[in-house]
XYZ file of C-alpha atoms in Angstrom:
555
model
C 4.051 -40.947 20.993
C 6.192 -37.880 21.747
C 9.352 -39.851 20.928
C 7.852 -40.950 17.611
C 6.836 -37.353 16.779
C 10.366 -36.226 17.616
C 11.755 -38.947 15.345
C 9.554 -37.717 12.471
C 10.804 -34.155 12.935
C 14.422 -35.359 13.170
C 14.145 -37.070 9.780
C 12.339 -34.073 8.287
C 15.068 -31.816 9.682
C 17.698 -34.038 8.055
C 15.910 -33.608 4.706
C 15.714 -29.876 5.345
C 19.465 -29.701 5.975
C 20.206 -31.655 2.805
C 17.992 -29.324 0.754
C 19.619 -26.294 2.355
C 23.057 -27.579 1.342
C 21.758 -28.198 -2.170
C 20.477 -24.625 -2.396
C 24.026 -23.426 -1.701
C 25.224 -24.983 -4.964
C 25.119 -22.839 -8.105
C 23.494 -25.530 -10.253
C 20.588 -26.130 -7.872
C 20.022 -22.406 -7.323
C 19.859 -21.837 -11.072
C 17.422 -24.745 -11.282
C 15.145 -23.118 -8.711
C 15.260 -19.740 -10.459
C 14.160 -21.079 -13.837
C 10.607 -20.656 -15.054
C 10.770 -23.740 -17.298
C 12.841 -26.910 -16.837
C 14.210 -29.369 -19.358
C 13.395 -33.088 -19.167
C 16.897 -33.827 -17.903
C 16.514 -31.272 -15.106
C 13.144 -32.743 -14.079
C 14.680 -36.233 -14.046
C 17.492 -35.001 -11.801
C 15.060 -33.363 -9.345
C 12.830 -36.453 -9.369
C 15.841 -38.595 -8.536
C 16.723 -36.322 -5.593
C 13.271 -36.398 -4.004
C 12.855 -40.129 -4.754
C 16.096 -40.779 -2.897
C 14.769 -38.713 0.014
C 11.567 -40.795 0.023
C 13.407 -44.139 -0.213
C 15.844 -43.117 2.512
C 12.941 -42.098 4.755
C 11.384 -45.544 4.242
C 14.599 -47.345 5.158
C 15.167 -45.084 8.176
C 11.570 -45.381 9.439
C 10.643 -46.645 12.903
C 8.923 -50.053 12.941
C 5.619 -50.116 14.819
C 3.410 -53.254 14.690
C 4.419 -54.033 11.075
C 4.210 -50.389 9.948
C 6.825 -47.661 9.485
C 6.839 -44.148 10.878
C 8.619 -42.123 8.159
C 8.609 -38.880 6.148
C 7.957 -40.411 2.723
C 4.789 -38.345 2.150
C 6.726 -35.209 3.115
C 9.309 -35.952 0.372
C 6.647 -36.578 -2.271
C 4.606 -33.479 -1.378
C 7.666 -31.213 -1.232
C 8.930 -32.356 -4.640
C 5.545 -31.873 -6.325
C 4.828 -28.465 -4.767
C 8.261 -27.114 -5.679
C 8.721 -28.583 -9.169
C 5.292 -29.532 -10.421
C 3.137 -32.606 -11.121
C 5.746 -34.415 -13.239
C 8.136 -34.590 -10.278
C 5.404 -35.102 -7.664
C 3.579 -37.970 -9.402
C 6.760 -39.753 -10.519
C 8.285 -39.466 -7.037
C 5.023 -40.688 -5.490
C 4.936 -43.758 -7.763
C 8.597 -44.598 -7.118
C 8.275 -44.106 -3.358
C 4.982 -46.042 -3.171
C 6.211 -48.983 -5.241
C 9.407 -49.161 -3.215
C 7.447 -49.134 0.035
C 5.218 -51.929 -1.263
C 8.103 -54.081 -2.495
C 10.074 -54.043 0.756
C 7.042 -55.360 2.698
C 4.654 -56.899 0.192
C 2.617 -58.780 2.769
C 2.694 -56.062 5.420
C -0.573 -54.568 6.684
C 0.410 -51.042 5.566
C 2.232 -51.712 2.261
C -0.765 -51.214 -0.058
C -2.202 -48.209 1.880
C 1.239 -46.560 1.740
C 1.499 -47.251 -2.014
C -1.905 -45.661 -2.648
C -1.359 -42.628 -0.395
C 2.091 -41.979 -1.914
C 0.653 -41.834 -5.434
C -2.258 -39.681 -4.233
C 0.241 -37.333 -2.536
C 1.991 -36.938 -5.909
C -1.224 -35.857 -7.598
C -2.212 -33.546 -4.712
C 1.194 -31.812 -4.724
C 1.027 -31.322 -8.500
C -2.420 -29.777 -8.169
C -1.155 -27.377 -5.491
C 1.731 -26.319 -7.757
C -0.599 -25.619 -10.683
C -3.646 -24.136 -8.956
C -2.496 -22.446 -5.742
C -0.704 -19.083 -5.771
C 2.875 -19.177 -4.616
C 2.315 -17.315 -1.337
C -0.223 -19.917 -0.105
C 1.462 -23.127 -1.259
C 3.299 -23.777 1.969
C 0.103 -23.619 4.062
C -1.997 -25.630 1.601
C 0.922 -28.075 1.372
C 0.723 -28.711 5.117
C -3.018 -29.350 4.891
C -2.580 -31.568 1.821
C 0.147 -33.606 3.539
C -1.938 -34.089 6.647
C -4.931 -35.186 4.562
C -2.769 -37.712 2.702
C -1.582 -39.134 6.034
C -5.207 -39.282 7.192
C -5.979 -41.223 4.001
C -3.133 -43.607 4.856
C -4.594 -44.184 8.319
C -8.054 -44.826 6.904
C -6.705 -47.298 4.347
C -4.652 -49.074 7.032
C -7.816 -49.618 9.093
C -9.707 -50.913 6.077
C -6.845 -53.048 4.664
C -5.405 -54.628 7.811
C -6.663 -58.054 8.829
C -8.028 -58.185 11.386
C -9.337 -54.622 11.655
C -8.291 -54.511 15.289
C -4.672 -54.699 14.094
C -5.236 -51.714 11.851
C -6.861 -49.749 14.642
C -3.964 -50.579 16.953
C -1.406 -49.399 14.392
C -3.303 -46.204 13.663
C -3.689 -45.385 17.333
C 0.102 -45.415 17.707
C 1.341 -43.785 14.483
C -1.493 -41.482 13.372
C -0.633 -38.463 15.492
C 3.144 -38.346 14.736
C 2.611 -38.987 11.015
C -0.151 -36.363 10.621
C 1.592 -33.683 12.683
C 4.784 -34.360 10.742
C 3.058 -32.733 7.757
C 4.029 -29.370 9.240
C 7.541 -30.064 7.901
C 6.218 -29.739 4.343
C 5.573 -26.031 4.927
C 9.081 -25.518 6.326
C 10.718 -27.232 3.333
C 8.621 -25.309 0.816
C 9.335 -21.981 2.535
C 13.079 -22.700 2.611
C 13.306 -23.523 -1.070
C 10.938 -20.717 -2.089
C 13.177 -18.292 -0.219
C 15.999 -19.199 -2.576
C 13.593 -19.035 -5.500
C 12.503 -15.536 -4.453
C 16.093 -14.369 -4.728
C 15.435 -14.501 -8.466
C 13.322 -11.349 -8.196
C 16.054 -9.542 -6.277
C 18.633 -10.651 -8.839
C 16.316 -9.635 -11.678
C 15.887 -6.174 -10.166
C 19.644 -5.862 -9.736
C 20.262 -6.988 -13.316
C 17.584 -4.624 -14.644
C 19.261 -1.721 -12.843
C 22.611 -2.790 -14.275
C 21.168 -2.919 -17.796
C 19.629 0.553 -17.372
C 22.903 1.939 -15.989
C 24.778 0.548 -18.997
C 22.132 1.969 -21.336
C 22.484 5.387 -19.705
C 26.279 5.315 -20.044
C 26.231 4.153 -23.662
C 23.401 6.400 -24.895
C 25.669 9.318 -25.989
C 27.757 6.964 -28.148
C 24.753 5.796 -30.184
C 24.018 9.292 -31.482
C 26.707 8.933 -34.128
C 27.492 5.265 -34.655
C 30.985 4.422 -35.884
C 33.781 2.002 -35.020
C 35.139 4.151 -32.161
C 31.736 4.708 -30.553
C 30.855 0.990 -30.738
C 34.232 0.069 -29.207
C 33.477 2.449 -26.350
C 30.047 0.832 -25.915
C 31.635 -2.632 -25.780
C 34.199 -1.454 -23.240
C 31.468 -0.029 -20.977
C 29.488 -3.281 -21.152
C 32.611 -5.410 -20.512
C 33.581 -3.338 -17.464
C 30.126 -3.200 -15.902
C 29.252 -6.904 -16.252
C 32.854 -8.008 -15.581
C 33.122 -9.918 -18.817
C 36.455 -10.806 -20.397
C 35.442 -9.632 -23.895
C 32.449 -8.060 -25.642
C 31.737 -7.719 -29.362
C 29.069 -6.188 -31.595
C 28.526 -7.404 -35.156
C 26.262 -6.697 -38.078
C 25.012 -9.424 -40.441
C 28.432 -9.843 -42.054
C 31.301 -8.274 -40.105
C 32.577 -7.643 -36.602
C 31.994 -3.955 -35.918
C 33.658 -3.764 -32.496
C 35.583 -6.134 -30.209
C 37.037 -5.210 -26.813
C 38.872 -7.472 -24.379
C 40.673 -10.795 -24.453
C 41.614 -11.819 -28.001
C 41.061 -8.433 -29.655
C 44.432 -8.747 -31.383
C 43.153 -11.704 -33.417
C 40.415 -9.698 -35.170
C 40.490 -7.212 -38.036
C 37.671 -5.004 -36.819
C 35.291 -3.800 -39.508
C 36.519 -6.328 -42.046
C 36.534 -9.591 -40.120
C 33.835 -12.019 -41.293
C 31.592 -13.242 -38.459
C 31.849 -16.870 -37.307
C 29.526 -19.659 -38.430
C 28.043 -19.781 -34.935
C 27.150 -16.085 -35.161
C 25.667 -16.583 -38.632
C 23.437 -19.365 -37.285
C 22.266 -17.130 -34.441
C 21.419 -14.337 -36.906
C 19.602 -16.688 -39.265
C 17.584 -18.380 -36.518
C 17.073 -15.272 -34.380
C 17.796 -17.386 -31.305
C 20.232 -16.912 -28.446
C 23.333 -19.122 -28.541
C 25.035 -20.166 -25.287
C 28.269 -22.128 -24.995
C 29.270 -22.773 -21.401
C 32.170 -25.166 -21.845
C 33.653 -24.581 -25.244
C 36.610 -22.903 -26.919
C 36.104 -19.883 -29.168
C 37.314 -20.315 -32.719
C 40.018 -17.632 -32.621
C 40.601 -17.340 -28.884
C 41.139 -20.709 -27.156
C 41.311 -18.969 -23.768
C 37.573 -18.181 -24.062
C 35.396 -20.990 -22.618
C 31.981 -19.338 -22.097
C 30.056 -17.158 -24.510
C 26.561 -15.924 -25.234
C 25.370 -14.532 -28.579
C 22.212 -12.411 -28.504
C 20.597 -11.240 -31.775
C 19.963 -7.504 -32.194
C 16.632 -6.697 -33.834
C 15.487 -3.719 -35.877
C 11.887 -3.584 -37.103
C 11.465 -7.334 -36.643
C 14.657 -8.244 -38.518
C 17.968 -9.423 -37.030
C 20.610 -6.881 -38.046
C 23.496 -7.954 -35.813
C 24.511 -9.542 -32.524
C 25.827 -8.698 -29.084
C 28.457 -11.225 -27.959
C 29.743 -11.640 -24.396
C 32.778 -13.806 -23.583
C 34.331 -15.281 -20.417
C 37.603 -17.143 -19.994
C 36.207 -19.617 -17.454
C 33.593 -22.272 -18.176
C 29.979 -22.147 -16.939
C 29.909 -18.355 -16.521
C 26.699 -17.807 -18.507
C 24.139 -18.040 -15.696
C 20.398 -17.642 -16.108
C 20.478 -14.213 -14.467
C 23.254 -13.079 -16.827
C 21.242 -14.377 -19.761
C 18.153 -12.413 -18.669
C 20.232 -9.255 -18.158
C 21.984 -9.683 -21.525
C 18.638 -10.108 -23.302
C 17.308 -6.920 -21.699
C 20.515 -5.084 -22.570
C 20.375 -6.288 -26.177
C 16.804 -5.018 -26.463
C 17.885 -1.597 -25.205
C 20.866 -1.563 -27.593
C 18.621 -2.593 -30.492
C 16.276 0.295 -29.684
C 19.170 2.751 -29.366
C 20.643 1.669 -32.709
C 17.250 1.945 -34.393
C 16.635 5.402 -32.897
C 20.144 6.448 -33.977
C 19.471 5.386 -37.555
C 16.145 7.233 -37.543
C 17.893 10.331 -36.186
C 20.549 10.126 -38.914
C 17.858 9.768 -41.570
C 16.015 12.743 -40.092
C 19.184 14.853 -40.185
C 19.794 13.823 -43.789
C 16.196 14.704 -44.656
C 16.563 18.098 -42.949
C 19.736 18.804 -44.908
C 18.080 17.744 -48.143
C 15.090 19.963 -47.372
C 17.355 22.920 -46.640
C 19.131 22.425 -49.964
C 15.775 22.179 -51.732
C 14.511 25.374 -50.099
C 17.682 27.210 -50.986
C 17.530 26.070 -54.588
C 14.069 27.633 -54.810
C 15.419 30.981 -53.626
C 18.385 31.220 -56.039
C 16.361 31.250 -59.342
C 13.874 33.684 -57.828
C 16.588 36.200 -57.027
C 18.374 35.614 -60.334
C 15.220 36.464 -62.268
C 14.876 39.822 -60.483
C 18.577 40.627 -60.892
C 18.580 39.967 -64.641
C 15.524 42.192 -65.028
C 17.351 45.048 -63.283
C 20.437 44.609 -65.472
C 18.330 44.431 -68.623
C 16.680 47.730 -67.720
C 20.042 49.493 -67.206
C 22.056 48.273 -70.210
C 20.830 50.873 -72.724
C 20.239 53.776 -70.344
C 23.417 53.531 -68.253
C 26.005 50.929 -69.399
C 28.377 51.740 -66.505
C 25.650 51.024 -64.006
C 24.802 47.792 -65.848
C 28.473 46.817 -65.778
C 28.595 47.394 -62.029
C 25.376 45.459 -61.572
C 26.856 42.524 -63.476
C 29.857 42.653 -61.143
C 27.523 42.717 -58.161
C 25.541 39.787 -59.511
C 28.583 37.704 -60.452
C 30.109 38.303 -57.014
C 26.849 37.335 -55.347
C 26.520 34.150 -57.393
C 30.165 33.252 -56.826
C 29.616 33.467 -53.072
C 26.532 31.337 -53.416
C 28.151 28.684 -55.620
C 31.255 28.427 -53.467
C 29.411 28.178 -50.165
C 26.294 26.274 -51.284
C 24.273 25.515 -48.142
C 27.230 25.656 -45.782
C 27.468 28.012 -42.838
C 29.163 31.280 -43.705
C 30.446 34.168 -41.642
C 27.844 36.889 -41.044
C 30.110 39.420 -42.767
C 30.023 37.383 -45.989
C 26.254 37.201 -45.744
C 26.190 40.991 -45.442
C 28.396 41.280 -48.537
C 25.825 39.209 -50.397
C 23.064 41.486 -49.160
C 25.001 44.585 -50.221
C 25.406 43.162 -53.736
C 21.695 42.405 -53.825
C 20.780 45.863 -52.518
C 22.992 47.505 -55.140
C 20.976 45.765 -57.856
C 17.660 46.752 -56.265
C 18.729 50.386 -55.736
C 19.534 50.531 -59.423
C 15.912 49.606 -60.040
C 14.316 51.937 -57.497
C 16.812 54.814 -57.348
C 16.250 57.362 -54.558
C 12.978 55.674 -53.687
C 14.890 53.066 -51.688
C 17.193 53.740 -48.709
C 18.982 51.049 -46.720
C 20.179 51.427 -43.121
C 22.544 48.845 -41.583
C 22.242 48.593 -37.794
C 24.972 46.016 -37.165
C 26.810 45.195 -33.937
C 30.358 45.062 -35.316
C 31.620 43.102 -32.298
C 29.453 40.123 -33.160
C 31.141 37.334 -35.095
C 29.192 34.187 -35.903
C 28.180 31.867 -38.727
C 24.841 31.637 -40.468
C 23.430 29.665 -43.423
C 23.762 31.618 -46.647
C 20.712 33.329 -48.170
C 18.901 33.511 -44.858
C 18.607 37.316 -44.572
C 18.554 38.351 -48.255
C 15.035 36.955 -48.963
C 13.703 39.031 -46.059
C 15.329 42.155 -47.503
C 13.835 41.247 -50.893
C 10.410 40.817 -49.289
C 10.683 44.237 -47.616
C 11.636 45.938 -50.898
C 9.279 44.161 -53.309
C 6.190 43.878 -51.091
C 6.802 46.799 -48.756
C 8.600 49.670 -50.489
C 7.752 49.069 -54.156
C 3.934 49.446 -53.834
C 4.317 52.762 -51.938
C 4.135 56.102 -53.732
C 6.768 57.824 -51.671
C 10.239 56.927 -50.537
C 10.903 53.969 -48.297
C 13.535 52.821 -45.824
C 14.682 49.286 -45.040
C 16.579 48.747 -41.769
C 18.725 45.614 -41.427
C 19.537 45.020 -37.754
C 21.811 42.428 -36.105
C 22.060 42.817 -32.340
C 23.022 40.755 -29.300
C 19.886 39.838 -27.317
C 21.112 38.174 -24.161
C 21.520 34.454 -24.795
C 20.873 34.792 -28.513
C 21.341 37.040 -31.523
C 18.374 38.974 -32.916
C 18.313 39.488 -36.687
C 15.576 41.724 -38.069
C 14.521 43.418 -41.297
C 12.147 46.400 -40.966
C 10.618 48.568 -43.667
C 8.437 51.683 -43.831
C 6.322 50.477 -46.729
C 2.859 49.009 -46.894
C 2.257 46.900 -43.835
C 1.921 43.146 -44.213
C -1.630 41.823 -43.951
C -2.774 39.678 -41.034
C -3.839 37.053 -43.538
C -0.259 36.638 -44.793
C 1.041 36.449 -41.210
C -1.434 33.670 -40.397
C -0.559 31.802 -43.607
C 3.133 31.803 -42.711
C 2.330 30.544 -39.201
C 0.309 27.711 -40.765
C 3.175 26.960 -43.194
C 0.975 27.900 -46.131
C 2.347 29.689 -49.201
C 1.209 33.348 -48.892
C 0.593 34.320 -52.511
C 3.865 34.837 -54.361
C 5.949 35.265 -51.221
C 7.857 32.008 -51.616
C 11.056 33.541 -50.222
C 9.349 34.510 -46.968
C 7.921 31.023 -46.440
C 11.233 29.384 -47.378
C 13.156 31.374 -44.782
C 10.485 30.567 -42.198
C 10.930 26.837 -42.953
C 14.708 27.020 -42.826
C 14.850 28.957 -39.571
C 12.320 26.554 -38.055
C 14.359 23.518 -39.130
C 17.651 24.973 -37.962
C 16.715 26.628 -34.694
C 13.309 25.202 -33.738
C 11.580 28.615 -33.885
C 10.377 30.255 -37.096
C 9.998 33.892 -38.120
C 8.332 36.558 -35.983
C 6.261 38.957 -38.114
C 4.727 42.209 -36.904
C 2.747 44.837 -38.817
C 3.871 48.392 -38.006
C 2.381 51.810 -38.712
C 3.796 52.205 -41.261
C 5.579 49.128 -42.511
C 6.498 45.646 -41.317
C 9.177 44.098 -39.116
C 10.319 40.492 -39.490
C 12.868 38.997 -37.134
C 14.261 35.696 -35.876
C 16.670 34.528 -33.199
C 19.834 32.457 -33.338
C 21.000 30.896 -30.035
C 24.589 31.657 -29.162
C 25.585 27.978 -29.156
C 24.051 27.529 -32.624
C 25.566 30.669 -34.080
C 28.992 29.850 -32.622
C 29.129 33.364 -31.266
C 32.607 34.702 -30.598
C 32.145 38.239 -29.420
């Protein structure tokens, strides 16, 4: 009995060695790491385990008209590893073969029945038992199937004493041989588990690539996309990488780049089909249309808001380079790239909207100031023509600055010239009632959007100094404040009300003070922090900060 048990384990070990050698091949490893299998792949696996079962029948040890073999082990292993389709088909093939080689034998029909039952049992284990427990349940299932064989042999054999004699000799080796099922399942599952390690490695690679390419998606153009392709090609060791939109090739780096007119080259028919279908295209043994040295390629659609807007294409010179793990990594990478492109477009739209809003805010300020200036000139024309002439010069110079510079950044000195022209017009209106003090750090040199300070000066004069009975002073201060520049306008007039301060904080229009709210919006958009407003005794101080890196400070 010990010799027969040893013979069972020897044959199971031979199957184990064959499976181990198979797991060393790339094709079989990829087969194990797939979640779903094609019909052709299932047929190939069924053929392998059927051959194992048939070989075990032919190599079995003859005992009283029966065979000691590992047929049930082959059937159970195939079904547990690859599912009911493989298990049941292998069981039927193995059982029919066993019956046909010994039709009149006392164990032929019992072996046929138990082989088919083993196929169903293994399929059930694959579908219903969690992966970690399949090897142990597989051993139990195999032993139960062998027990069923023994029972059927006793019932089928004529006379029954013959069946009992056979079972007494082969039962123990055959049943204990079921332990081999667990070993085979554990071996193959070990290779299958490498999929998770590979997936983790590929996920890390995709995230590393995403981290490296992120800065180049902030402003998308041909150069940035070429850099992205080069990073991807280097990190995944591809021979060429391309990015396209729906019509043209936007970037191509690597083998065959000289054959493409980047930015104007029409995409291939294969790429068009991938865009239209939204499905991944893989060619593992083919020649690219323009580059015959390319023999493997994968085309992954890039999606934005549920619509395919382009593709990521990866090329290799050698055939069969597009593995399942590479496909999974490429899909994850394409999803990250799609998100980065979509975020980049949103960011560009946001910047355009900010610029449009700044222009709109500025256009509201210009007519407001013009109205006040023309009133001042109108009041001076008859009383003092020379003063009116000078005011017209001041106004024309101010408007010329404004028209030439529009919403562009201007040097702070030019902004101060604008303010001086404005103040000259206002002093003509208010006379000695209004005094202006300039507290300017002359060593500071930086740029600022035009018409950012003037509305604050206007607010101080119109709402602070004008309502007062006595004289008033407006102090315009520009000072270095550590890591930023502090710009403030302070007056000695009527203090601003807390209600107006709260309205500005809530971005609500405080009465007729449109200039004050406009500057608050602009400063908030440009620098992320709006105006600071403080009521003084007497007067009001309004200030804001410009970071050195934003103001391009060059002290």
